[in-house]
mmCIF file of N, CA and C in Angstrom:
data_model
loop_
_atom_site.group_PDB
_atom_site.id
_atom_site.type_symbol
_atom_site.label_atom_id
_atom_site.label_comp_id
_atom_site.label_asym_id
_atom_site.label_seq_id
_atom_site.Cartn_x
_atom_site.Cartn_y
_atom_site.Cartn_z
ATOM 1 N N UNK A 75 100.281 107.152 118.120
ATOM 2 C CA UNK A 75 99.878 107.537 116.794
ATOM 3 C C UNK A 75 100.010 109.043 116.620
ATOM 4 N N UNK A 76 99.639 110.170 117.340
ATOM 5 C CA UNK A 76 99.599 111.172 117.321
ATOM 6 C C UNK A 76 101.272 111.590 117.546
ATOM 7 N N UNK A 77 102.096 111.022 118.173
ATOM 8 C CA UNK A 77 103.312 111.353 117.881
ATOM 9 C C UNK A 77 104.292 110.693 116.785
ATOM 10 N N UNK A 78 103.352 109.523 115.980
ATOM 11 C CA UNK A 78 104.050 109.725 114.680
ATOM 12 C C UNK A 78 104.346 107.936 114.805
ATOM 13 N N UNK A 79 104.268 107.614 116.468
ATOM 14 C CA UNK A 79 105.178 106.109 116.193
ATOM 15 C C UNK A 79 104.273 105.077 115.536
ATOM 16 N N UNK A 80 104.218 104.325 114.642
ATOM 17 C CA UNK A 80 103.218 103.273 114.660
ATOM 18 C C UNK A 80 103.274 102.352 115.509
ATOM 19 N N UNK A 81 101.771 101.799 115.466
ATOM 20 C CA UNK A 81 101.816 100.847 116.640
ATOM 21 C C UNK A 81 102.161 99.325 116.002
ATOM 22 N N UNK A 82 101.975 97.790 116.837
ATOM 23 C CA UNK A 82 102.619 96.773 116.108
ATOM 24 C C UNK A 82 101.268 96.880 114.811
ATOM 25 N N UNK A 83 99.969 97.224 114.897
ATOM 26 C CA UNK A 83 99.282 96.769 113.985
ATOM 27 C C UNK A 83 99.160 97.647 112.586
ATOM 28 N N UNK A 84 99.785 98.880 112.705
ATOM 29 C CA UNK A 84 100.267 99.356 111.420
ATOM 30 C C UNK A 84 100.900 99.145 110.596
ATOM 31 N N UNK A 85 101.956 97.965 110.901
ATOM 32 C CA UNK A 85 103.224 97.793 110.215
ATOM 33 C C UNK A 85 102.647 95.957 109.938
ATOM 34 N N UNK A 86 102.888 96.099 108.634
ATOM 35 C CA UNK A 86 102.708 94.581 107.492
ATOM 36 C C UNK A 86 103.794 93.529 107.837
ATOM 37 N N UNK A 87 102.967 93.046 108.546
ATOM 38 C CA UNK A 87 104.362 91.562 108.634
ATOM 39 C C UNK A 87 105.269 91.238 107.395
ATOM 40 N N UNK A 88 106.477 91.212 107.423
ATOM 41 C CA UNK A 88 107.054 90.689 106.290
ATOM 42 C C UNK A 88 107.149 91.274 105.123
ATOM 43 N N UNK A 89 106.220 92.333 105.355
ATOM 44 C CA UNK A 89 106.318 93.574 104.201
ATOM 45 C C UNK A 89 106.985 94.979 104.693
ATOM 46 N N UNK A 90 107.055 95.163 105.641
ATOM 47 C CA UNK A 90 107.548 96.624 106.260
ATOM 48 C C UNK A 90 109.457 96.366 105.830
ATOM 49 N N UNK A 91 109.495 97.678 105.469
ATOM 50 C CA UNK A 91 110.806 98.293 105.432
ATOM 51 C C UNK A 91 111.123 99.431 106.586
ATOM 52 N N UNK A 92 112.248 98.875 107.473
ATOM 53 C CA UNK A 92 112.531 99.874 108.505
ATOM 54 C C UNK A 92 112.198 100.566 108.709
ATOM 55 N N UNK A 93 113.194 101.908 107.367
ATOM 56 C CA UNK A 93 113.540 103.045 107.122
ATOM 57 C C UNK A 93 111.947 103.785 107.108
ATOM 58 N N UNK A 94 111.045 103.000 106.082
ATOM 59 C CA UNK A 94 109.710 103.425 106.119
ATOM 60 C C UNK A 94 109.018 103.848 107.244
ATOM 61 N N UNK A 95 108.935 102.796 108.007
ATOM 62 C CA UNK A 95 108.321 102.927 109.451
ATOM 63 C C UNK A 95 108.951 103.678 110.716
ATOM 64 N N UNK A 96 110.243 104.426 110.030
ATOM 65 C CA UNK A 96 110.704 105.375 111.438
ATOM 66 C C UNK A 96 111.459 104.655 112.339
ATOM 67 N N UNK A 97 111.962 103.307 112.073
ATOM 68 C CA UNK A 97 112.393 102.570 113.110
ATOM 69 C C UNK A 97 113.680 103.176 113.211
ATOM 70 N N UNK A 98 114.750 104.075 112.521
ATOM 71 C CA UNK A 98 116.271 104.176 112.512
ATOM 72 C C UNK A 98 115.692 105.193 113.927
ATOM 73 N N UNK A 99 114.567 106.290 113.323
ATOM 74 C CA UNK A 99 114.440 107.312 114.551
ATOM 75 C C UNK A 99 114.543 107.445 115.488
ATOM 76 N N UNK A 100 113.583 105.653 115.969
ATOM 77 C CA UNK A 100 113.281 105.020 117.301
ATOM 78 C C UNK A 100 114.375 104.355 118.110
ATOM 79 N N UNK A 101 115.801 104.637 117.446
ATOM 80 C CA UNK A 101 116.496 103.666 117.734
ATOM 81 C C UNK A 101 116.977 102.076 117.673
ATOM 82 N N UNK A 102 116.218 101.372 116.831
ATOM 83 C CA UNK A 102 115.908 99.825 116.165
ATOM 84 C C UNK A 102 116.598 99.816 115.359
ATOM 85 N N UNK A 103 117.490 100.793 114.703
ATOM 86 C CA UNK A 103 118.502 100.175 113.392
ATOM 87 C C UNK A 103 119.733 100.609 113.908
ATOM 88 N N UNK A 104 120.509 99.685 114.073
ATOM 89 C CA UNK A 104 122.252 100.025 114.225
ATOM 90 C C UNK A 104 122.596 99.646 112.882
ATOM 91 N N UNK A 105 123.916 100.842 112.801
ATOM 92 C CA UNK A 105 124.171 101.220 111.490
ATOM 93 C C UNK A 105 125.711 100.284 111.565
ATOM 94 N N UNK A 106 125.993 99.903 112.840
ATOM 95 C CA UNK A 106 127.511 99.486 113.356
ATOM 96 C C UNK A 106 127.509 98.388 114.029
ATOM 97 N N UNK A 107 126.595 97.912 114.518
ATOM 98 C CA UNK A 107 126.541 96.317 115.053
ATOM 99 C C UNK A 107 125.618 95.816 114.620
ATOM 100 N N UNK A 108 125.787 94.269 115.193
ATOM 101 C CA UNK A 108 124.095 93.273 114.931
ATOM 102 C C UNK A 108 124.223 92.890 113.673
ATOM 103 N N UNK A 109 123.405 91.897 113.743
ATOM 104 C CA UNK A 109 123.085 91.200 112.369
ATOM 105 C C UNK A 109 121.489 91.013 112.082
ATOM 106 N N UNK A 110 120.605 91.220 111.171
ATOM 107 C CA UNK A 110 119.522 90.504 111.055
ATOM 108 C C UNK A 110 118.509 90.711 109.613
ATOM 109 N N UNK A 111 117.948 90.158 109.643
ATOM 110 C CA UNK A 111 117.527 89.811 107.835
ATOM 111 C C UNK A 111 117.699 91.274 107.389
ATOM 112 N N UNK A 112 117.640 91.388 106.169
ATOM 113 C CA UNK A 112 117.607 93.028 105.531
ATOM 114 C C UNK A 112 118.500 93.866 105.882
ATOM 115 N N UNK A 113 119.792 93.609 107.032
ATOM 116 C CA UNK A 113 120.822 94.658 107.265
ATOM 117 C C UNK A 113 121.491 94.883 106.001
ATOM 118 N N UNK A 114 121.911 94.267 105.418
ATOM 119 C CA UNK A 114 122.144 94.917 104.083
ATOM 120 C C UNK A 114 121.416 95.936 103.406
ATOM 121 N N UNK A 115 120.696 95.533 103.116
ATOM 122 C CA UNK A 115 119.519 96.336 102.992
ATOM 123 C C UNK A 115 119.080 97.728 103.214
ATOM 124 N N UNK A 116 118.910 97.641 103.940
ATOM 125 C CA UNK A 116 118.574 98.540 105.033
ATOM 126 C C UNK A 116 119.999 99.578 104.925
ATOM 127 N N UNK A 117 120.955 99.279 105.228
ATOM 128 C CA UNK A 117 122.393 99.950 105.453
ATOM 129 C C UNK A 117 122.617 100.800 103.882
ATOM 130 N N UNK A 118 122.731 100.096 102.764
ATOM 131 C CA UNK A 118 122.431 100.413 101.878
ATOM 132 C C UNK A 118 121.432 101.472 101.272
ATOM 133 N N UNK A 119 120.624 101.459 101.371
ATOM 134 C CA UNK A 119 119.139 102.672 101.723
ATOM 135 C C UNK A 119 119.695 103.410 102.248
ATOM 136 N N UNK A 120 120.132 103.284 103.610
ATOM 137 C CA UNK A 120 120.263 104.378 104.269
ATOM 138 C C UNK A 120 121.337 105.778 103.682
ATOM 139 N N UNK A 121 122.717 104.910 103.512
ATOM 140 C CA UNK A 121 123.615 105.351 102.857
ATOM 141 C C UNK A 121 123.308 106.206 101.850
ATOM 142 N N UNK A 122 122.767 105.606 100.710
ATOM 143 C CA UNK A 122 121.977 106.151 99.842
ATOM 144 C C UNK A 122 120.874 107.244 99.661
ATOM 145 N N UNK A 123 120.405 107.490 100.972
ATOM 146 C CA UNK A 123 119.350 107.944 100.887
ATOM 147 C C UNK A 123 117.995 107.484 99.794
ATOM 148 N N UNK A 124 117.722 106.739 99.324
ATOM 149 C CA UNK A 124 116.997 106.079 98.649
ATOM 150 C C UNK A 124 115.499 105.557 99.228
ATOM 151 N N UNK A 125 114.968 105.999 100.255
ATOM 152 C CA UNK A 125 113.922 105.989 100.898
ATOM 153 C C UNK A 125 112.851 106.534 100.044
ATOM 154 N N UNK A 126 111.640 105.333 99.542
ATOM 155 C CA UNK A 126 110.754 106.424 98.657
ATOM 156 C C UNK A 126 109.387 106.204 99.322
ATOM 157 N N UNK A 127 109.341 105.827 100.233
ATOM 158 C CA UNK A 127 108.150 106.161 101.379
ATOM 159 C C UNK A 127 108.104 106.169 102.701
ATOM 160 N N UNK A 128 107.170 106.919 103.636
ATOM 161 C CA UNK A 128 107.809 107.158 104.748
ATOM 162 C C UNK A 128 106.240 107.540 105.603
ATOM 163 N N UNK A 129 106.092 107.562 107.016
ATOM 164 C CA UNK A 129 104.748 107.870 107.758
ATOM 165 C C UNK A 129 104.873 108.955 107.874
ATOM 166 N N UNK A 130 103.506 109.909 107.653
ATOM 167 C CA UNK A 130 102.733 110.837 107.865
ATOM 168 C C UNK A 130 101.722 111.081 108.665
ATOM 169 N N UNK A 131 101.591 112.425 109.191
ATOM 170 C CA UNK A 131 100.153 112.415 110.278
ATOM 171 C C UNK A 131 99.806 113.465 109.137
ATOM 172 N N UNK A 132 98.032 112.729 109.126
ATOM 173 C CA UNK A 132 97.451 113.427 107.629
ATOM 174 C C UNK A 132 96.203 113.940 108.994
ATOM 175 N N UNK A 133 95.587 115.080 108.347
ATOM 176 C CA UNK A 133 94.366 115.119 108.964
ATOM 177 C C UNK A 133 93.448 115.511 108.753
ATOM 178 N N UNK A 134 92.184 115.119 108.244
ATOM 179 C CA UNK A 134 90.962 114.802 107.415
ATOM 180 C C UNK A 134 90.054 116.548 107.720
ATOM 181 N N UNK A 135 89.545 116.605 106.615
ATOM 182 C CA UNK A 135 88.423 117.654 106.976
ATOM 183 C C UNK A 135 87.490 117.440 107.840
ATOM 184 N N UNK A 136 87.006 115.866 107.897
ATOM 185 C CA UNK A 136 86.155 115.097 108.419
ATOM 186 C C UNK A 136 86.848 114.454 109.149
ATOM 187 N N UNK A 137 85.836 113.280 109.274
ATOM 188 C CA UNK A 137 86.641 112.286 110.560
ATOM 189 C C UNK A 137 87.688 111.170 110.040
ATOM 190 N N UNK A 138 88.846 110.602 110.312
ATOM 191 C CA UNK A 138 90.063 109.659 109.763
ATOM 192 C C UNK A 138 89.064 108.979 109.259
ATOM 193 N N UNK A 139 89.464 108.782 108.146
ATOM 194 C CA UNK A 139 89.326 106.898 107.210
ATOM 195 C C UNK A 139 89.788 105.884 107.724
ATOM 196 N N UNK A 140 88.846 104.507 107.920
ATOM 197 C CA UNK A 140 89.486 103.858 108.121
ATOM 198 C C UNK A 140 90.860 103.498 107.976
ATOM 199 N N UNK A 141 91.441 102.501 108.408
ATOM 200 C CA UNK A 141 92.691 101.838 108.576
ATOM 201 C C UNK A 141 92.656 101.139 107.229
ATOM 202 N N UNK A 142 93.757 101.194 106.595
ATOM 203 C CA UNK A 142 94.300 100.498 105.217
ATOM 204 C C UNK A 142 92.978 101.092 104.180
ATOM 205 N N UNK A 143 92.593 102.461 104.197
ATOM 206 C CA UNK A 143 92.145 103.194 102.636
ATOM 207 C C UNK A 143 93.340 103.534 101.970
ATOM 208 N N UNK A 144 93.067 103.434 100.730
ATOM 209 C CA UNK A 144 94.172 103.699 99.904
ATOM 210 C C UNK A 144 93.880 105.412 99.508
ATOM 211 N N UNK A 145 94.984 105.633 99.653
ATOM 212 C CA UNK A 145 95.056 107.817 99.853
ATOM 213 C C UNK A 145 95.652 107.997 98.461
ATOM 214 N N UNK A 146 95.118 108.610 97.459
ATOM 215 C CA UNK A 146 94.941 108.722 96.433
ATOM 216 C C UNK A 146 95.009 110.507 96.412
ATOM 217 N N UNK A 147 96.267 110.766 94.934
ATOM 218 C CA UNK A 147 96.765 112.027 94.532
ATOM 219 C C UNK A 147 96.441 111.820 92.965
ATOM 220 N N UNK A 148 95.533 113.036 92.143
ATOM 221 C CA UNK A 148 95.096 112.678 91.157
ATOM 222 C C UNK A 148 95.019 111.333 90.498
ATOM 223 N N UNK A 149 93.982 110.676 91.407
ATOM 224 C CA UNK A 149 93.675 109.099 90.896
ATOM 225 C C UNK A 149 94.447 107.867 91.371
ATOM 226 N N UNK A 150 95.965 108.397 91.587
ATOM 227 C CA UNK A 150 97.118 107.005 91.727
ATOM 228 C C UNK A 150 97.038 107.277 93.199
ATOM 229 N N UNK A 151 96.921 105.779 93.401
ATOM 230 C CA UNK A 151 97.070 105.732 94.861
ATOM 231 C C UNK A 151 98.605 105.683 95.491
ATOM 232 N N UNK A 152 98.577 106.207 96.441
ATOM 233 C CA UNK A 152 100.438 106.720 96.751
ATOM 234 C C UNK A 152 100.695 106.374 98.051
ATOM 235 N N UNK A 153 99.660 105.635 98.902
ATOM 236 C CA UNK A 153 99.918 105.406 100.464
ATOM 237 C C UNK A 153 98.437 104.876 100.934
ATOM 238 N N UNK A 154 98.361 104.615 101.964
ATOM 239 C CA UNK A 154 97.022 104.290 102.622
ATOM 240 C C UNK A 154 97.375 104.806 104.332
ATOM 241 N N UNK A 155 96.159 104.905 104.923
ATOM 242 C CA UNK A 155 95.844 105.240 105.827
ATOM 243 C C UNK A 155 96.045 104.020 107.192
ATOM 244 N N UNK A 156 96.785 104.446 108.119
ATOM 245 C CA UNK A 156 97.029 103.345 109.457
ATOM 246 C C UNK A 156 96.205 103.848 110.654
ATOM 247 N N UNK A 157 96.215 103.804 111.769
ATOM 248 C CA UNK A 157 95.924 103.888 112.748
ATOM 249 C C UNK A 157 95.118 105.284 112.673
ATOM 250 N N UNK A 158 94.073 105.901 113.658
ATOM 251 C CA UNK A 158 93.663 107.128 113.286
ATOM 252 C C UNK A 158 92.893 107.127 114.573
ATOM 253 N N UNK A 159 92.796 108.359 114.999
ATOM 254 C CA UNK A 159 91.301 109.240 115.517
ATOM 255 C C UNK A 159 91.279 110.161 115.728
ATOM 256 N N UNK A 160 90.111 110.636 115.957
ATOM 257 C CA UNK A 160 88.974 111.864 115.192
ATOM 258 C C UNK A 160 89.558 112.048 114.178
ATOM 259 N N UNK A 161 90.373 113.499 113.550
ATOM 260 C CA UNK A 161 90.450 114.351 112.189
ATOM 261 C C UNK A 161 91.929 113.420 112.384
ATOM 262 N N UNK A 162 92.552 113.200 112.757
ATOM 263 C CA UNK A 162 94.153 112.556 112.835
ATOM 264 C C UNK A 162 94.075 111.263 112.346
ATOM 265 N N UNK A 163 95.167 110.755 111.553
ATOM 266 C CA UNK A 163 96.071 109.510 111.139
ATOM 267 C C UNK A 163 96.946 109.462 110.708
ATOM 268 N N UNK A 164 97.613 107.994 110.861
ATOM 269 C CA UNK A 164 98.768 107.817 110.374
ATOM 270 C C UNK A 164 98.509 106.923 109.229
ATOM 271 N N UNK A 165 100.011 107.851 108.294
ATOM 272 C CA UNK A 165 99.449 106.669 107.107
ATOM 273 C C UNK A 165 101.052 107.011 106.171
ATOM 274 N N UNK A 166 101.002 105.887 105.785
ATOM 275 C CA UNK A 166 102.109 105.382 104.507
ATOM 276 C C UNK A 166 102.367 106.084 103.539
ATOM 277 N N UNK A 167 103.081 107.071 103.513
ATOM 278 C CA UNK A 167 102.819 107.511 101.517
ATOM 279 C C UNK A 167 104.057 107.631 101.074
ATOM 280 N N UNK A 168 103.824 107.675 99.555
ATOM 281 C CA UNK A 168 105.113 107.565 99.017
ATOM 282 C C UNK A 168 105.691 109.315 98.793
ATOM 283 N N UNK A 169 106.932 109.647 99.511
ATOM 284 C CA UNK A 169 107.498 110.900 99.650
ATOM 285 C C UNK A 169 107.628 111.593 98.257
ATOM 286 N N UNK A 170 107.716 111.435 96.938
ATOM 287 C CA UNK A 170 107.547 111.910 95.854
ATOM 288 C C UNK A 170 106.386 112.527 96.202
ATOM 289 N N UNK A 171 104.966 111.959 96.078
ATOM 290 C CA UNK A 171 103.879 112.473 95.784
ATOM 291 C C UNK A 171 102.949 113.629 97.196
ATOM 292 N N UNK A 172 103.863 113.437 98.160
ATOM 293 C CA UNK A 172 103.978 114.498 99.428
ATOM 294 C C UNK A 172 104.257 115.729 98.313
ATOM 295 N N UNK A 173 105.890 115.028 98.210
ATOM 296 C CA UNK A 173 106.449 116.608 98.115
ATOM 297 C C UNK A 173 105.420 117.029 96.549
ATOM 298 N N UNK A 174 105.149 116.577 96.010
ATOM 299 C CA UNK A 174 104.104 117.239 94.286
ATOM 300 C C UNK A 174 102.989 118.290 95.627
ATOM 301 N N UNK A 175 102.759 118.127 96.638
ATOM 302 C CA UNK A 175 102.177 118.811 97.093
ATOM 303 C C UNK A 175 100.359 119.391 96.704
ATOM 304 N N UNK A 176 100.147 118.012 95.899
ATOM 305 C CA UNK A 176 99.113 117.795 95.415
ATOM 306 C C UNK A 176 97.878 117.654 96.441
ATOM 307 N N UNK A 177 96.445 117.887 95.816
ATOM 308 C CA UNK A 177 94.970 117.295 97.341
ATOM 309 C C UNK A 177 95.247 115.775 97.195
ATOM 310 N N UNK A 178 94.678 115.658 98.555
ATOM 311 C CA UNK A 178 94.961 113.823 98.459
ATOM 312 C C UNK A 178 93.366 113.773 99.310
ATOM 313 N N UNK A 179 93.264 112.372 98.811
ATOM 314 C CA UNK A 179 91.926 112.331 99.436
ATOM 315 C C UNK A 179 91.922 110.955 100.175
ATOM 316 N N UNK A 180 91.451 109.986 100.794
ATOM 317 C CA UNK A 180 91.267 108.212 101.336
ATOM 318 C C UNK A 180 90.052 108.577 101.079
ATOM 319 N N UNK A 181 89.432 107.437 99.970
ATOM 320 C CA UNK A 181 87.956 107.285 99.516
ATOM 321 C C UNK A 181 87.557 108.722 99.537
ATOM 322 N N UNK A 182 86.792 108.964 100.254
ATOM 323 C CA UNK A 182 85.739 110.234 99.926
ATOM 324 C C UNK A 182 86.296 111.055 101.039
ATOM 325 N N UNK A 183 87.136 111.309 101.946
ATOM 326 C CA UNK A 183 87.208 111.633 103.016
ATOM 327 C C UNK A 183 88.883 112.254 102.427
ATOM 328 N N UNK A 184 88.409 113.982 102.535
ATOM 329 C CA UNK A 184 89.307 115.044 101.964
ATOM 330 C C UNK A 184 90.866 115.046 102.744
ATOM 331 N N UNK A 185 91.593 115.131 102.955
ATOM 332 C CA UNK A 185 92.915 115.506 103.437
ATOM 333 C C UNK A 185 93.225 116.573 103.490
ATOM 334 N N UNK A 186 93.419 117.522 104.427
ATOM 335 C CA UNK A 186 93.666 118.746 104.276
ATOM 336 C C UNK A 186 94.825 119.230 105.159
ATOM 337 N N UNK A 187 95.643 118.593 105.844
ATOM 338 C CA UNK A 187 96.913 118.628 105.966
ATOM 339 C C UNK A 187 98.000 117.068 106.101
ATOM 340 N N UNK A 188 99.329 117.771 105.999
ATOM 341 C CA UNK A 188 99.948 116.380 105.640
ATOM 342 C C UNK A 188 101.445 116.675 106.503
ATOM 343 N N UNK A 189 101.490 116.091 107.513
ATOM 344 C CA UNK A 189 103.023 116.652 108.093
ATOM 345 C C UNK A 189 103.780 115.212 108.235
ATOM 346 N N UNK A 190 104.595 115.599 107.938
ATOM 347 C CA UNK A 190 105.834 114.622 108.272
ATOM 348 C C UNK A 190 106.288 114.075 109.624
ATOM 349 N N UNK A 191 105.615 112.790 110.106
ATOM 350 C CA UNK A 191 105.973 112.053 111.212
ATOM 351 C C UNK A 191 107.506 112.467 111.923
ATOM 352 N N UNK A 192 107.970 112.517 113.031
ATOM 353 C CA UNK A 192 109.258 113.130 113.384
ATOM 354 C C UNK A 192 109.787 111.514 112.946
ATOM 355 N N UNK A 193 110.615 110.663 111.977
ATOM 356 C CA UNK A 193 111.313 109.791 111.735
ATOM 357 C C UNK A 193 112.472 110.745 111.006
ATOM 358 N N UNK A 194 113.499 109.573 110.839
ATOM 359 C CA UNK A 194 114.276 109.526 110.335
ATOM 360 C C UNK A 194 114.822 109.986 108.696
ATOM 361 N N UNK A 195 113.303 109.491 108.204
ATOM 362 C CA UNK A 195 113.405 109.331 106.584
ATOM 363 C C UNK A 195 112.382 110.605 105.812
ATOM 364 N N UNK A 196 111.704 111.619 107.023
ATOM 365 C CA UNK A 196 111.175 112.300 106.177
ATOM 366 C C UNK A 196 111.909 113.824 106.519
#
């Protein structure tokens, strides 16, 4: 977590998108062999650059928010919070509302820095 990878219980069965989760970074996406659900997909995105969310290590004034708070930038929620401890977590957000460079908060629990996981897509 602290180096950015998620673990299996961060990532939404059946809902995760690769590119999101850092997997091209990790080595898990060939761009030139293999076959498997979403390579289209996925290849496409990539090409494109079209990635509009991606993991972050956020880290709280206080202590991490639970796992799956929704992290909220003037009101709209833009990501939620994964894996965490002490002032550190990882969490989902959508890269638009990073870069607005706006306060973000999970519930009541302030955010006061926001760095970009070493992946692929941020």
């Amino acid at each position: 977590m602290h180096c950015g990878v998620p673990d299996s219980h961060d990532i939404p069965t059946e809902k995760a998108f690769p590119l999101e989760y850092g997997f091209d970074a990790l080595g898990a996406v060939s761009y030139n062999k293999g076959c498997f659900v979403g390579q289209e997909l996925t290849a496409r995105t990539h090409n494109r650059g079209k990635v509009k969310k991606g993991l972050h290590l956020v880290e709280f004034a206080e202590s991490a928010a639970p796992p799956g708070t929704p992290i909220k930038s003037n009101g709209t929620i833009i990501g939620e919070t994964l894996s965490g401890h002490g002032k550190i977590a990882l969490a989902h957000l959508r890269l638009d509302a990073v870069a607005a460079n706006r306060p973000l908060a999970a519930g009541d629990a302030e955010i006061v820095r926001v760095q970009a996981a070493p992946t692929g897509t941020s």
